[in-house]
Coordinates of C-alpha atoms and ligand atoms in Angstrom, one line a residue:
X1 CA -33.7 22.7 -35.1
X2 CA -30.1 24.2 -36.0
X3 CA -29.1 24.6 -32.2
X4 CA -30.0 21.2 -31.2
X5 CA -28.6 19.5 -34.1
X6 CA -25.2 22.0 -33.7
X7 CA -24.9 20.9 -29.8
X8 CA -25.4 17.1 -30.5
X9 CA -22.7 17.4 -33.3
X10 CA -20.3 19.0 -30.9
X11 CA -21.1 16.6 -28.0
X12 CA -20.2 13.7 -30.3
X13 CA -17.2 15.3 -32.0
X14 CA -15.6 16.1 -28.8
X15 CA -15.9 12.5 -27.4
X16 CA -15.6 10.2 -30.4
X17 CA -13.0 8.9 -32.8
X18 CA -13.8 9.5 -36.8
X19 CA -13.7 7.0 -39.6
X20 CA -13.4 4.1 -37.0
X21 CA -13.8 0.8 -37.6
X22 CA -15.4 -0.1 -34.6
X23 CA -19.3 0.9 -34.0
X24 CA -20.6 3.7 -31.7
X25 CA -23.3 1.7 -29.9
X26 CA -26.5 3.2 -28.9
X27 CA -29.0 2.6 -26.3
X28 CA -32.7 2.3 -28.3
X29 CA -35.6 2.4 -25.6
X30 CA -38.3 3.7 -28.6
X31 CA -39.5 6.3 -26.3
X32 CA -38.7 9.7 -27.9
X33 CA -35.9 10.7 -26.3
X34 CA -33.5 7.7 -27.7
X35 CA -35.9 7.9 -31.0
X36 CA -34.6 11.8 -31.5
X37 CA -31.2 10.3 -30.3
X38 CA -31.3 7.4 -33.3
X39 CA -32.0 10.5 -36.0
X40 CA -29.2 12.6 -34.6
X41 CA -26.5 10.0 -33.9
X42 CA -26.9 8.4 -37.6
X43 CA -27.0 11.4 -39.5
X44 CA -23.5 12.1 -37.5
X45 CA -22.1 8.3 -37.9
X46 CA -22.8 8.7 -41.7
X47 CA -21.1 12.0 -41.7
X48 CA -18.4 10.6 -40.1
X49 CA -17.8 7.4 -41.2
X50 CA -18.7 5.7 -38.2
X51 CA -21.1 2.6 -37.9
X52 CA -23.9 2.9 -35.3
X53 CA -25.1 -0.7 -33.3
X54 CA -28.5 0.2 -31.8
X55 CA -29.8 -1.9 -29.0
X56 CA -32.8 -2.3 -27.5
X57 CA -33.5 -4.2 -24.3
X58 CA -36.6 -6.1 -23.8
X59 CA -37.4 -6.2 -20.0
X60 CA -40.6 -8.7 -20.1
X61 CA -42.2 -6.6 -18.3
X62 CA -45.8 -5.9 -20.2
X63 CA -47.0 -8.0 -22.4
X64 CA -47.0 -5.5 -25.9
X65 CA -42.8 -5.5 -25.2
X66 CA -41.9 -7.8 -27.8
X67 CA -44.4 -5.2 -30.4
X68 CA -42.5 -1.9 -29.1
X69 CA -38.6 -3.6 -29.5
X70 CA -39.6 -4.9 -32.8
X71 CA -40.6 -1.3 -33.4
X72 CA -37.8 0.4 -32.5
X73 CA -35.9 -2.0 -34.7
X74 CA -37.6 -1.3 -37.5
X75 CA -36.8 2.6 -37.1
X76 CA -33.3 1.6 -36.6
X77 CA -32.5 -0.3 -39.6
X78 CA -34.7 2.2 -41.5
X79 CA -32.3 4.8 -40.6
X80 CA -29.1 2.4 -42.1
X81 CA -28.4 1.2 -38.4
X82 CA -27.6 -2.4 -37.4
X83 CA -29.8 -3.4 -34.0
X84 CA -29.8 -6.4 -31.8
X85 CA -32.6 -7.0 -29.2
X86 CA -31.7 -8.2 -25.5
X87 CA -34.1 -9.7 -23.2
X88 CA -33.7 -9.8 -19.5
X89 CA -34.9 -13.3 -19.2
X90 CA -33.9 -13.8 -15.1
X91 CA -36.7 -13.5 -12.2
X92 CA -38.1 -10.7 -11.6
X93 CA -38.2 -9.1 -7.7
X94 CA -41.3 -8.4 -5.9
X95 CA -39.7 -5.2 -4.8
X96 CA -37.0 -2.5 -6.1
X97 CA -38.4 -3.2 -9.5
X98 CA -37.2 -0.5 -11.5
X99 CA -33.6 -0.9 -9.8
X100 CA -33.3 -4.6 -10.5
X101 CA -34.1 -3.1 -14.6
X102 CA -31.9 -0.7 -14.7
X103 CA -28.9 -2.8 -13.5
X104 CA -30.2 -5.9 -15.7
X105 CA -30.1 -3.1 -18.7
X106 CA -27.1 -2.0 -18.1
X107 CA -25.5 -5.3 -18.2
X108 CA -27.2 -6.4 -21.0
X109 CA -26.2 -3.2 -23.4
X110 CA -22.8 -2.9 -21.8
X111 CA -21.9 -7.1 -22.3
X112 CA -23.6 -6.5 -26.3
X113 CA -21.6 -3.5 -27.1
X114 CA -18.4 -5.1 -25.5
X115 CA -18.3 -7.9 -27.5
X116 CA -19.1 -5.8 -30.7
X117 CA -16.1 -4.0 -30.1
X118 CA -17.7 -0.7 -29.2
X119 CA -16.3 1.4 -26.5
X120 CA -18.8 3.9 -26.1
X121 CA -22.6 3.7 -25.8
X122 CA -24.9 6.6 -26.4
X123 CA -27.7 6.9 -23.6
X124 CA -30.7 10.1 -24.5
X125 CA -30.8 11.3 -20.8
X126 CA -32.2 14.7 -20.7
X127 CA -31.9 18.0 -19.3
X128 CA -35.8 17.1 -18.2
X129 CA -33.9 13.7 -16.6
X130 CA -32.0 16.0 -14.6
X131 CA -34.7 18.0 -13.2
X132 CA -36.3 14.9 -12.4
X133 CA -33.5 13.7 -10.7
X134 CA -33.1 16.1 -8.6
X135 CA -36.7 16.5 -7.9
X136 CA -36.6 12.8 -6.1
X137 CA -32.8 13.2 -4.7
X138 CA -34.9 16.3 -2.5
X139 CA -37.9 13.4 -1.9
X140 CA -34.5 11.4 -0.3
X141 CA -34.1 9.1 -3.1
X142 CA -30.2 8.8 -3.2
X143 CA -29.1 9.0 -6.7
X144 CA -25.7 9.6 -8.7
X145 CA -25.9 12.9 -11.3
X146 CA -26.0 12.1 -14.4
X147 CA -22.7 13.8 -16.4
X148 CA -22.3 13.9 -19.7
X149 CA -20.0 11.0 -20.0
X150 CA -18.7 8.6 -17.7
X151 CA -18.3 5.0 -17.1
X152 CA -20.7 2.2 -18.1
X153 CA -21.9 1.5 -14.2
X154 CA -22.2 -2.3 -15.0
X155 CA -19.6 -4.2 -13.7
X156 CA -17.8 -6.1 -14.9
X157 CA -19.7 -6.3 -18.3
X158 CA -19.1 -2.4 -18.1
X159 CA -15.2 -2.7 -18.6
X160 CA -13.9 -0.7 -20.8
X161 CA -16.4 0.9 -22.1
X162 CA -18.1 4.7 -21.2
X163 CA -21.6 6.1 -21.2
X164 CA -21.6 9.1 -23.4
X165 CA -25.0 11.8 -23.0
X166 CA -25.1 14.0 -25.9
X167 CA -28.9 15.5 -24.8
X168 CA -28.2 17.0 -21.7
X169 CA -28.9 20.0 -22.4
X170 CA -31.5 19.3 -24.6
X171 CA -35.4 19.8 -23.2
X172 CA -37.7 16.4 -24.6
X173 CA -40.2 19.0 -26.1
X174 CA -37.6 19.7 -28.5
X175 CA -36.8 16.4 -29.4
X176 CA -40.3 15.3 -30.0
X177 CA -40.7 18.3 -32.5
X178 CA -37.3 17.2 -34.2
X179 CA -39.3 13.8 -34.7
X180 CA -42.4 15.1 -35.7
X181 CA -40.1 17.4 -38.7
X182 CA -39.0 14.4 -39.6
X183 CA -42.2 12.3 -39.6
X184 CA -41.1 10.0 -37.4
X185 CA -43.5 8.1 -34.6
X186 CA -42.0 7.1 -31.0
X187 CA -43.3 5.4 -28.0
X188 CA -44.9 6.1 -24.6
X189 CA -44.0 3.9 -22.6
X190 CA -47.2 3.5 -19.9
X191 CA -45.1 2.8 -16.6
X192 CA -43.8 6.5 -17.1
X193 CA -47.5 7.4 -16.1
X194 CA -47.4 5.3 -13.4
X195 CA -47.8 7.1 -9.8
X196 CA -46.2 4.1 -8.0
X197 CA -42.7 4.8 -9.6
X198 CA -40.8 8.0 -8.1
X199 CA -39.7 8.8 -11.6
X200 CA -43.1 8.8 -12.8
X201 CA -44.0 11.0 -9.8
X202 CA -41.2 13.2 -10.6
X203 CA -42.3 13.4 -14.2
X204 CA -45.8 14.9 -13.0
X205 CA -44.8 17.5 -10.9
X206 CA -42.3 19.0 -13.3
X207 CA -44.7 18.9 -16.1
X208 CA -45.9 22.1 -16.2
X209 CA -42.1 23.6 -15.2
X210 CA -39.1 24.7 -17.5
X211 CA -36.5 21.9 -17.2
X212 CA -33.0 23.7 -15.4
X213 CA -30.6 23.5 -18.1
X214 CA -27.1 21.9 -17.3
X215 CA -23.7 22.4 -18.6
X216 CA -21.7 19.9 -19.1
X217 CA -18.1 18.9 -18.1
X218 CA -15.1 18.6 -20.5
X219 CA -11.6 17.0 -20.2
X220 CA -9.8 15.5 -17.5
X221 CA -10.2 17.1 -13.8
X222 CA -7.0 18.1 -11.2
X223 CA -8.0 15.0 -9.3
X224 CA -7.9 12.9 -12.3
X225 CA -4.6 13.8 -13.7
X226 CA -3.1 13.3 -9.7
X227 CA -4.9 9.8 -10.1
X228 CA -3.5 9.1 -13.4
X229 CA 0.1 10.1 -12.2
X230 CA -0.1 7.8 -9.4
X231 CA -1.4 5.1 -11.4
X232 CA 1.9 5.0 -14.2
X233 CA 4.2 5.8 -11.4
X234 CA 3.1 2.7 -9.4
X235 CA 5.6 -0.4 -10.7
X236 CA 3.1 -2.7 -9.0
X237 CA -0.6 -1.9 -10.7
X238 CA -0.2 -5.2 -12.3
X239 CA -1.0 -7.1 -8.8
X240 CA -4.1 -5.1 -8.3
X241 CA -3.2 -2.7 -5.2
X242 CA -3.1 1.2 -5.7
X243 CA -1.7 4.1 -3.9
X244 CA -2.6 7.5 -4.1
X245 CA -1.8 10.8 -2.2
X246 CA -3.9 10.5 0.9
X247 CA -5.6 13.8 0.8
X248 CA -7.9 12.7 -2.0
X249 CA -11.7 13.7 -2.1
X250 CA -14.3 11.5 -0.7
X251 CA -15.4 10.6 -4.4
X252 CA -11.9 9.4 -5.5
X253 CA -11.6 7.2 -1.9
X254 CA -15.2 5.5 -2.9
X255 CA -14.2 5.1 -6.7
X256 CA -10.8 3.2 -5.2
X257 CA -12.2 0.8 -2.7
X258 CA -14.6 0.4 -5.5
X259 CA -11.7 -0.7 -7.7
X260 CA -9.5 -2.5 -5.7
X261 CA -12.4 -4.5 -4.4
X262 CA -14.0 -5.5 -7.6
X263 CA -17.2 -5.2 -6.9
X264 CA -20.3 -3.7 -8.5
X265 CA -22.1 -1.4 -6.2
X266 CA -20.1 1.4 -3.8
X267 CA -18.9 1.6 0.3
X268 CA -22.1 3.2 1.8
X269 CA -22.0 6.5 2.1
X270 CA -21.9 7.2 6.5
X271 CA -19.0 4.4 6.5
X272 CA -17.2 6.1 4.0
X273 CA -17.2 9.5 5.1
X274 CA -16.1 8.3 8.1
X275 CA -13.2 6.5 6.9
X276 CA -12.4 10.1 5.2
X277 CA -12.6 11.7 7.9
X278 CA -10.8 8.9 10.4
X279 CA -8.0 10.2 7.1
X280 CA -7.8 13.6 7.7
X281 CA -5.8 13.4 10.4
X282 CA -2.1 12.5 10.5
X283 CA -2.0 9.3 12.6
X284 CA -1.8 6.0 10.8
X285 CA -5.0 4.3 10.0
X286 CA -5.3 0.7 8.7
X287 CA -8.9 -0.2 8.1
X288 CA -11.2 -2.6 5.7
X289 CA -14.1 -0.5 3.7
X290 CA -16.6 -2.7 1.1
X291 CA -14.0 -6.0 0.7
X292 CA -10.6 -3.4 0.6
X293 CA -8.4 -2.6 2.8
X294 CA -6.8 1.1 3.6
X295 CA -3.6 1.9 5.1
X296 CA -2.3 5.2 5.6
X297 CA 0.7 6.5 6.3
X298 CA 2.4 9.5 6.1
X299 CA 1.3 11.1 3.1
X300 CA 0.6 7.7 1.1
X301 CA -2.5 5.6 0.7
X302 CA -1.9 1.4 0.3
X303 CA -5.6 0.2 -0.8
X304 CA -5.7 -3.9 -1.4
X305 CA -8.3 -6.3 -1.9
X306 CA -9.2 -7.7 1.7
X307 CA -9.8 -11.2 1.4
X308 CA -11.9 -11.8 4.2
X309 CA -12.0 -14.3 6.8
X310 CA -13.6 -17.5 4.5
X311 CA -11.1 -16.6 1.2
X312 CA -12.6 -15.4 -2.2
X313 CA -14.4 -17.7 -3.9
X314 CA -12.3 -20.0 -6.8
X315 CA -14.5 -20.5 -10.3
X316 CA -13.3 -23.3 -12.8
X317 CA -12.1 -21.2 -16.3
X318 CA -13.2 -21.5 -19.4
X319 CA -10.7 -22.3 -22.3
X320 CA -9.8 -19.2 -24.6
X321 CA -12.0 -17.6 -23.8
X322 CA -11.4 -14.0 -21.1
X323 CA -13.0 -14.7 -18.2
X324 CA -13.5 -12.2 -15.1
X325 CA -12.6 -13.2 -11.3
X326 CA -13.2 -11.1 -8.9
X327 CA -14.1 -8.2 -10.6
X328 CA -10.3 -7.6 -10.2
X329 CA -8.7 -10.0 -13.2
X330 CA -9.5 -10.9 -17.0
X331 CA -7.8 -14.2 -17.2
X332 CA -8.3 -16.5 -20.8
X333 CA -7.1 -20.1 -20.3
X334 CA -4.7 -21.5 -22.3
X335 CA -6.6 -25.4 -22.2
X336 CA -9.4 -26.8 -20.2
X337 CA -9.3 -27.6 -16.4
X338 CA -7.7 -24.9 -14.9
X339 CA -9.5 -23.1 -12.0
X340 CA -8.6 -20.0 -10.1
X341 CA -8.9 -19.0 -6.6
X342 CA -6.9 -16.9 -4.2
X343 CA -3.1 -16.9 -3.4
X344 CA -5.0 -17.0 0.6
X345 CA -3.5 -20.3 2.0
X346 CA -1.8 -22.0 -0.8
X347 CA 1.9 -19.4 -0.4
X348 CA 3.4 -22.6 1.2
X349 CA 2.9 -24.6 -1.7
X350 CA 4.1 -22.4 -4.1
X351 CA 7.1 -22.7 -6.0
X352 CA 10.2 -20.9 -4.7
X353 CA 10.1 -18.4 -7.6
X354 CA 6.7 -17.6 -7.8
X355 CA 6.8 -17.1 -3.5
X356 CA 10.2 -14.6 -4.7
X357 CA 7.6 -12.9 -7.0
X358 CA 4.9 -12.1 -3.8
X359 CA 7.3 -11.1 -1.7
X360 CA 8.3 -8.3 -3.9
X361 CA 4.8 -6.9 -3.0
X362 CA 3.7 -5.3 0.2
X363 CA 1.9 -8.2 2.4
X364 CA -1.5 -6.9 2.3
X365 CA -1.3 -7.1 -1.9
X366 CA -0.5 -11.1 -1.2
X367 CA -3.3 -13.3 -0.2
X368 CA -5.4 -12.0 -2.8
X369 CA -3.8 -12.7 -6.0
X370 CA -5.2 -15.0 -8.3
X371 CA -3.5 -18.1 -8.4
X372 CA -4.8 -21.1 -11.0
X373 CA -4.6 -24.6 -10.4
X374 CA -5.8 -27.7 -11.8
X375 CA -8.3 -30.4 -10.3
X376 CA -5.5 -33.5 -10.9
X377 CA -2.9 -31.0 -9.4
X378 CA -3.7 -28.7 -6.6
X379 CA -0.5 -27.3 -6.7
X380 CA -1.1 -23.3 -7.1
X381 CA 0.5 -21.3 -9.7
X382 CA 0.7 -17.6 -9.9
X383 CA -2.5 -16.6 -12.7
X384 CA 0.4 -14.6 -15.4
X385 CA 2.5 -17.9 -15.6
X386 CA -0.2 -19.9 -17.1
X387 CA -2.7 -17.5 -18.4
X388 CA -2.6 -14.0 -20.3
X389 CA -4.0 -12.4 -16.9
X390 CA -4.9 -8.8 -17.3
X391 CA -5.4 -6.4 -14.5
X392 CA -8.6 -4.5 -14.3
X393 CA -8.1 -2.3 -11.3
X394 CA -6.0 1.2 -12.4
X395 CA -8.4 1.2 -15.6
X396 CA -11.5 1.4 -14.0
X397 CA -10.6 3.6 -11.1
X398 CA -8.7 5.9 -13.8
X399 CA -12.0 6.2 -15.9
X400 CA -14.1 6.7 -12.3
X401 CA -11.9 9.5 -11.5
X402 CA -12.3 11.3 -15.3
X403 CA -9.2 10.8 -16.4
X404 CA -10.6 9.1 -20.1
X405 CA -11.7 12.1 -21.6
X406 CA -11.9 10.6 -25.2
X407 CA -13.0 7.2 -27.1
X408 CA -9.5 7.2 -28.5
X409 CA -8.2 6.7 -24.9
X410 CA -10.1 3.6 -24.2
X411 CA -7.9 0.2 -25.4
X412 CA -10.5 -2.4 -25.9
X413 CA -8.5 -5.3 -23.7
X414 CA -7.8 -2.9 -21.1
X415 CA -6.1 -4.2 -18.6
X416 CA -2.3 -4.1 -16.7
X417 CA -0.2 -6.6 -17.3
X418 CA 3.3 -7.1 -15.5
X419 CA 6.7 -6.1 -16.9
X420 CA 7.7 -8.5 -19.7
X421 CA 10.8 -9.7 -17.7
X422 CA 8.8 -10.6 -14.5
X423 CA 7.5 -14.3 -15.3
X424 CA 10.1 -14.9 -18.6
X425 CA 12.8 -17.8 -18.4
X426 CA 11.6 -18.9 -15.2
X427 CA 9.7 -22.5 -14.6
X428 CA 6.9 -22.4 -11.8
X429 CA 7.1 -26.6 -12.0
Ligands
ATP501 N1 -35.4 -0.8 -22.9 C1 -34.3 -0.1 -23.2 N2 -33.5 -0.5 -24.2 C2 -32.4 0.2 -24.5 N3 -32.1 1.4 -24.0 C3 -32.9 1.9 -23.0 C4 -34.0 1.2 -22.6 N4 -34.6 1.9 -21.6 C5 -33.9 3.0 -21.4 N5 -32.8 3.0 -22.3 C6 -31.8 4.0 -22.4 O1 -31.7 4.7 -21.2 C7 -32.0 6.1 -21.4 C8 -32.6 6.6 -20.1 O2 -33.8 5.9 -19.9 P1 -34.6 6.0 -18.5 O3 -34.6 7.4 -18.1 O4 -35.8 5.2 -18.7 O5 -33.6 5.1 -17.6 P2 -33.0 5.5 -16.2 O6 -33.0 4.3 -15.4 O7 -33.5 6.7 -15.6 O8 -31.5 5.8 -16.7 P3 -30.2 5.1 -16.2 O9 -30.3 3.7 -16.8 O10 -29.0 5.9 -16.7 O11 -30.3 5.1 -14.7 C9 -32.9 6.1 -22.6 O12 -33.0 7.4 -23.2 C10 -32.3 5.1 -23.5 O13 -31.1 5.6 -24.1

């Protein structure tokens, strides 16, 4: 097994720090593609001195799941690894089942590893996952490709942290003969069989073909570094708006409005090509795309949260602890019984040098700032005077458009916050 264990080793070397304190988390299913994954990746955290944080999530779907989680915890901590379980406890839909898990998953593992200080979670996707994919993206099921590493797509329990796929190129006959060298059992899990899921109906047809073997991406991409470039050289990041050159590829445009507007799913795909092509030419275009609005002109892109017509919705915080509005802001409360909401509305009763502070900023950046305010004291303040209010736009849009290439790249907080001078020695009272 020399090659497979040689292309793991470089997959993780090129992607992770050594000797870190913090753990590399890994995503534990107990079928035998994460089971091969759990052999691989602790043999290479003990080599390297990092610790692994399995985690398994039990969807309460079938009633042995509570047997198969506590076996894949007892081949995690067998191998030296720490493991927490995760239930998705919620409703489950009648329809769009397997969606509805995968998103619940995601969350789940992405809100666990955050909080255990990881900033990378290994998945065991295979190069047989990518035949399958594109087997059902031919039957019209509309589906990303799976790369090698990009960003956790939960949102926002996703921040900060990437997905990193060491066994892409690896087929899951040769993981199952690494486990059964090593002696070690795995699961099968039954719905994999079953002909009503497209996977599963994916799965049969390939069976008796060679999966297509992929090669994977490295470092950051020309668009990226543009995208980075634009991001440092914008003095304004901190509010939440973002320009870029406005011949950027269709991806980029989705992966900004995806950004800017906070929210977890992307535009539609016939709205957004149009928008890229309404782009193309050189007239000016002002337009609102999935909660953001774009205006081009000249060679420039402006892209700001569009607060709609009824406002975006305020949410009481709670104290020190960092809580996300919007999808847009981490905000952590200094004391109880602040709430945030909007700037939308409340400019007039701002305080003359917090309105000075807006006005610095294009008007379409404006009624969507967070503002916080108390329930004895409706009077709004801007978020950063009372709060440490970190920005979450340029970082996820940076890491959507590849420029993260490495775990050493990722700040755990992430976040823009504004120039030091900006809200010091001034009273918003
Ligand atoms: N119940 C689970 N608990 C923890 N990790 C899981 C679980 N199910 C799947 N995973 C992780 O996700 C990987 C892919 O699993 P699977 O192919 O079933 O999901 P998928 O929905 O196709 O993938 P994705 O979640 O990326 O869309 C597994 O190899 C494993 O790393």
């Amino acid at each position: 097994m020399p090659g497979l264990i040689d292309c793991v080793t470089a997959a993780l070397d090129a992607r992770l720090s050594l000797d870190a304190d913090r753990p590399v988390a890994l995503a534990l299913s107990g079928g035998g593609d994460s089971m091969a994954l759990l052999h691989l990746a602790a043999d290479w955290c003990a080599r390297r001195g990092r610790r692994l944080l399995t985690l398994t999530v039990d969807h309460r779907l079938h009633r042995d799941s509570a047997v198969w989680t506590a076996f894949a915890g007892e081949a995690a901590r067998d191998l030296g690894a720490d493991w927490r379980t995760l239930s998705w406890d919620g409703p489950k839909p009648a329809t769009g089942l397997p969606a509805a898990a995968r998103a619940a998953r995601h969350a789940l593992l992405a809100d666990t590893a955050r909080q255990a200080g990881a900033r990378v979670i290994l998945m065991a996707h295979t190069a047989d996952d990518i035949a399958e994919s594109d087997w059902m993206r031919d039957q019209g099921a509309t589906l990303g490709a799976l790369r090698d590493w990009s960003p956790s797509p939960a949102w926002p329990q996703g921040r900060g942290l990437m997905l990193l796929r060491p066994l892409l190129t690896a087929s899951r006959a040769d993981l199952r003969a690494l486990l059964r060298a090593r002696n070690a059992l795995w699961l099968e899990d039954p719905a994999n069989a079953d002909p009503r899921f497209l996977r599963s109906q994916a799965r049969m047809a390939l069976q008796s073909e060679t999966p297509s073997f992929s090669s994977s991406s490295r470092g950051p991409t020309a668009t990226a570094s543009t995208i980075v470039e634009a991001m440092k050289s914008s003095p304004m990041i901190w509010s939440g708006l973002v320009t870029l050159p406005r011949a950027v590829p269709a991806r980029t445009l989705a992966a900004a409005l995806l950004s800017v507007s906070g929210q977890a799913a992307p535009p539609r795909s016939p709205r957004l090509t149009a928008l890229h092509a309404r782009l193309a030419s050189d007239s000016e275009v002002t337009a609102t795309l999935s909660g953001a609005r774009i205006q081009a002109s000249g060679q420039t892109l402006l892209i700001t949260r569009e607060p709609g017509r009824t406002g975006l919705p305020a949410a009481a915080l709670p104290p020190n602890a960092p809580a996300v509005w919007d999808g847009r802001f981490e905000i952590t409360a200094p004391e109880p019984g602040w709430s945030v909401g909007a700037l939308k509305g409340r400019m007039a009763s701002l305080a003359p040098v917090d309105q000075a502070i807006v006005k610095r900023l294009p008007a379409s950046a404006r009624p969507a700032l967070p503002v916080l305010f108390r329930d004895a004291d409706p009077r709004p303040l801007l978020a950063w005077r009372v709060a440490e209010t970190r920005c979450l736009v340029a970082g996820r849009l940076i890491a959507a458009a590849g420029g993260i290439g490495h775990e050493d790249q990722l700040t755990h907080s992430s976040g823009e916050t504004p120039p030091a001078d900006l809200f010091l020695n001034r009273s918003g009272g």
